[in-house]
Amino acid sequence: MENRADNYNNIKKVNGERYIACGLKTGRITVEGIVGNDCAAFMDGAVMEIYGNAQDGLGNTMNNGYVIVHGHAGDIVGYSMRGGNIFIRDYAGYRIGIHMKEYKDRIPCIVIGETVGEFLGEYMAGGVIAVLNKNSKEDPAGDHIAPGMHGGVIYIKGKVAEYKLSPQIKTEVLNDYDISILNNLIYKYEEQFHLSLSRNYNEYIKIVPKNSRPYGKFFI
């Protein structure tokens, strides 16, 4: 590991090691290789840049900071994430953004460059997820999109079959505010990965919950 005086660390030849950058509050860490489960968990302000792929649980309960993945990511990225930003250059697995939440001006964001697996935004309570589908694939997201979602917003580029949408959610056309958010996220994505993406916002759908208490009728 290369350790510099300016609070910068570079870890090379990583092959599945877990818990890297957990709880880190300051500084910048770059990793070369494939990181294991639960890296950047509870991270609170630092920057982690991964030159390779990430396994499951990246950014678990992350509070603040940046995570940048120059590759793919596994399942449950941003599990219970409550602040900060995660940018994934390529695709991500199942249950991305599960239980994500926001509070006042602390709004977590997850940006995926390609496609995602099933159960995107499950039980999502806040924050922003953007699936940019940079290669314009016909099927940008897996089945069971946002079951139990009761807050936040999801943007997906491309067509999503009606049967994939959970009963608790609805789709809307992007308004000017949505476009400004999405444009900012795309700009940051392009900046991180030195790529150029389409700005045709008519290709995107917006997913929001129908109400803030989808299961309220089951409780007294």
Coordinates of C-alpha atoms in Angstrom, one line a residue:
M1 CA 0.0 0.0 0.0
E2 CA 1.3 3.4 -0.9
N3 CA 0.7 6.0 1.9
R4 CA 1.3 9.6 1.2
A5 CA 1.5 12.5 3.6
D6 CA -1.5 14.3 2.0
N7 CA -3.9 11.6 3.3
Y8 CA -3.9 9.7 0.0
N9 CA -3.7 5.9 -0.2
N10 CA -3.3 3.6 -3.1
I11 CA -3.9 -0.1 -2.7
K12 CA -2.8 -2.5 -5.5
K13 CA -3.5 -6.1 -6.4
V14 CA -6.7 -6.3 -4.4
N15 CA -8.5 -9.6 -4.8
G16 CA -11.7 -9.8 -2.9
E17 CA -10.6 -8.1 0.4
R18 CA -13.6 -6.9 2.4
Y19 CA -14.4 -3.7 4.4
I20 CA -11.9 -1.4 2.7
A21 CA -12.6 2.3 3.5
C22 CA -15.3 1.4 6.1
G23 CA -16.2 4.4 8.2
L24 CA -13.5 6.6 6.5
K25 CA -14.2 10.3 7.2
T26 CA -11.5 12.1 5.2
G27 CA -8.9 11.6 2.5
R28 CA -8.9 9.7 -0.7
I29 CA -8.2 6.0 -1.4
T30 CA -7.7 4.4 -4.7
V31 CA -7.9 0.6 -5.2
E32 CA -6.7 -1.5 -8.1
G33 CA -8.4 -4.9 -8.5
I34 CA -11.7 -6.4 -7.3
V35 CA -12.9 -5.3 -3.9
G36 CA -14.9 -7.6 -1.6
N37 CA -18.1 -7.2 0.2
D38 CA -19.1 -4.2 2.2
C39 CA -16.4 -1.8 1.1
A40 CA -17.1 1.9 1.9
A41 CA -19.6 0.8 4.5
F42 CA -20.5 3.6 6.9
M43 CA -18.2 5.9 5.0
D44 CA -18.6 9.4 6.1
G45 CA -16.9 11.9 3.9
A46 CA -13.9 10.3 2.2
V47 CA -13.4 9.5 -1.5
M48 CA -12.9 5.9 -2.7
E49 CA -12.1 5.2 -6.3
I50 CA -12.0 1.6 -7.5
Y51 CA -10.2 0.6 -10.7
G52 CA -11.9 -2.7 -11.2
N53 CA -15.1 -4.3 -10.0
A54 CA -16.9 -4.3 -6.6
Q55 CA -18.6 -7.2 -5.0
D56 CA -21.8 -6.9 -2.9
G57 CA -22.8 -4.3 -0.3
L58 CA -20.7 -1.4 -1.6
G59 CA -21.6 1.8 0.4
N60 CA -23.6 -0.1 2.9
T61 CA -25.2 2.5 5.2
M62 CA -22.9 5.1 3.7
N63 CA -23.3 8.6 5.3
N64 CA -21.3 10.9 3.1
G65 CA -18.5 11.0 0.5
Y66 CA -17.9 9.6 -3.0
V67 CA -17.4 6.1 -4.3
I68 CA -16.4 5.7 -8.0
V69 CA -16.3 2.3 -9.6
H70 CA -14.4 1.9 -12.9
G71 CA -16.2 -1.3 -13.7
H72 CA -19.3 -3.3 -12.4
A73 CA -20.8 -3.6 -8.9
G74 CA -22.6 -6.5 -7.3
D75 CA -25.8 -6.7 -5.3
I76 CA -27.3 -4.3 -2.6
V77 CA -25.2 -1.3 -3.6
G78 CA -26.1 1.6 -1.2
Y79 CA -28.0 -0.6 1.2
S80 CA -29.7 1.9 3.7
M81 CA -27.5 4.6 2.3
R82 CA -28.4 8.0 3.8
G83 CA -25.9 10.4 2.1
G84 CA -23.1 10.7 -0.4
N85 CA -22.7 9.6 -4.0
I86 CA -21.9 6.3 -5.7
F87 CA -21.0 6.3 -9.4
I88 CA -20.7 2.9 -11.2
R89 CA -19.4 3.0 -14.8
D90 CA -21.0 -0.2 -16.0
Y91 CA -23.8 -2.4 -14.7
A92 CA -25.0 -3.2 -11.1
G93 CA -26.7 -6.3 -9.6
Y94 CA -29.9 -6.9 -7.6
R95 CA -31.6 -4.7 -5.0
I96 CA -29.6 -1.5 -5.8
G97 CA -30.6 1.3 -3.3
I98 CA -32.6 -1.0 -1.0
H99 CA -33.8 1.0 2.0
M100 CA -32.1 4.2 0.8
K101 CA -33.3 7.3 2.7
E102 CA -32.8 11.0 2.9
Y103 CA -33.1 13.7 5.6
K104 CA -33.4 17.4 4.9
D105 CA -30.5 18.4 2.6
R106 CA -28.7 15.1 2.8
I107 CA -29.8 13.3 -0.3
P108 CA -27.9 10.1 -1.4
C109 CA -27.4 9.4 -5.1
I110 CA -26.5 6.2 -7.0
V111 CA -25.7 6.5 -10.7
I112 CA -25.3 3.4 -12.8
G113 CA -23.9 3.7 -16.3
E114 CA -25.4 0.6 -17.9
T115 CA -28.3 -1.6 -16.6
V116 CA -29.4 -3.1 -13.2
G117 CA -30.8 -6.3 -12.0
E118 CA -34.1 -7.1 -10.2
F119 CA -35.7 -5.2 -7.2
L120 CA -34.2 -1.8 -8.0
G121 CA -35.0 0.7 -5.3
E122 CA -36.7 -1.9 -3.0
Y123 CA -38.3 -0.1 0.0
M124 CA -36.6 3.1 -1.1
A125 CA -37.5 6.0 1.3
G126 CA -35.5 8.8 -0.3
G127 CA -32.6 9.8 -2.5
V128 CA -32.0 9.5 -6.2
I129 CA -31.1 6.5 -8.4
A130 CA -30.3 7.1 -12.1
V131 CA -29.9 4.2 -14.6
L132 CA -28.2 5.9 -17.6
N133 CA -28.2 2.8 -19.9
K134 CA -25.4 4.3 -21.9
N135 CA -25.5 1.5 -24.5
S136 CA -29.3 1.9 -25.0
K137 CA -30.1 -1.7 -24.3
E138 CA -33.7 -2.8 -24.8
D139 CA -34.1 -4.0 -21.2
P140 CA -32.4 -1.5 -18.8
A141 CA -33.8 -2.9 -15.5
G142 CA -34.8 -6.3 -14.1
D143 CA -38.2 -7.3 -12.8
H144 CA -39.9 -6.1 -9.6
I145 CA -38.9 -2.4 -9.8
A146 CA -39.2 -0.5 -6.5
P147 CA -41.5 -2.8 -4.4
G148 CA -42.5 -0.9 -1.2
M149 CA -41.0 2.4 -2.5
H150 CA -42.3 5.3 -0.4
G151 CA -39.9 8.1 -1.1
G152 CA -37.2 9.4 -3.5
V153 CA -37.1 9.2 -7.3
I154 CA -35.7 6.8 -9.9
Y155 CA -34.7 7.8 -13.5
I156 CA -34.3 5.1 -16.1
K157 CA -33.3 5.6 -19.7
G158 CA -35.2 3.3 -22.0
K159 CA -38.5 1.5 -22.1
V160 CA -39.6 -0.5 -19.0
A161 CA -42.4 -3.1 -19.4
E162 CA -45.5 -2.4 -17.3
Y163 CA -45.4 -5.7 -15.6
K164 CA -42.0 -4.9 -14.0
L165 CA -43.4 -1.9 -12.1
S166 CA -44.5 -2.6 -8.6
P167 CA -48.1 -1.7 -7.6
Q168 CA -46.8 1.0 -5.2
I169 CA -45.2 3.2 -7.8
K170 CA -46.1 5.3 -10.8
T171 CA -44.3 6.8 -13.8
E172 CA -44.2 10.4 -14.7
V173 CA -42.8 12.6 -17.5
L174 CA -39.7 14.5 -16.4
N175 CA -40.2 18.2 -15.6
D176 CA -37.6 21.0 -15.7
Y177 CA -36.5 20.2 -12.1
D178 CA -35.9 16.5 -13.0
I179 CA -33.9 17.5 -16.0
S180 CA -31.7 19.7 -14.0
I181 CA -31.0 16.9 -11.5
L182 CA -30.4 14.4 -14.2
N183 CA -28.2 16.7 -16.2
N184 CA -26.0 17.4 -13.2
L185 CA -25.6 13.6 -12.5
I186 CA -24.8 12.9 -16.1
Y187 CA -22.2 15.7 -16.1
K188 CA -20.6 14.2 -13.0
Y189 CA -20.7 10.7 -14.5
E190 CA -19.0 12.0 -17.7
E191 CA -16.4 13.8 -15.7
Q192 CA -15.5 10.7 -13.6
F193 CA -15.2 8.3 -16.5
H194 CA -14.3 10.6 -19.4
L195 CA -17.3 9.5 -21.4
S196 CA -19.9 11.4 -23.4
L197 CA -23.6 10.5 -23.1
S198 CA -26.8 11.5 -24.9
R199 CA -28.8 14.3 -23.4
N200 CA -32.2 13.2 -24.9
Y201 CA -34.3 13.4 -21.8
N202 CA -37.4 12.2 -23.7
E203 CA -35.8 8.7 -23.5
Y204 CA -36.0 8.7 -19.7
I205 CA -38.8 7.7 -17.4
K206 CA -39.3 8.9 -13.9
I207 CA -40.5 6.6 -11.1
V208 CA -42.0 7.8 -7.9
P209 CA -44.1 6.3 -5.2
K210 CA -47.9 6.7 -5.3
N211 CA -47.9 7.6 -1.6
S212 CA -45.6 7.8 1.4
R213 CA -47.3 4.9 3.3
P214 CA -47.8 2.0 0.8
Y215 CA -48.5 -0.5 3.6
G216 CA -50.3 1.9 6.0
K217 CA -53.6 0.0 5.5
F218 CA -52.1 -3.1 7.1
F219 CA -51.5 -1.3 10.4
I220 CA -53.8 0.3 12.9

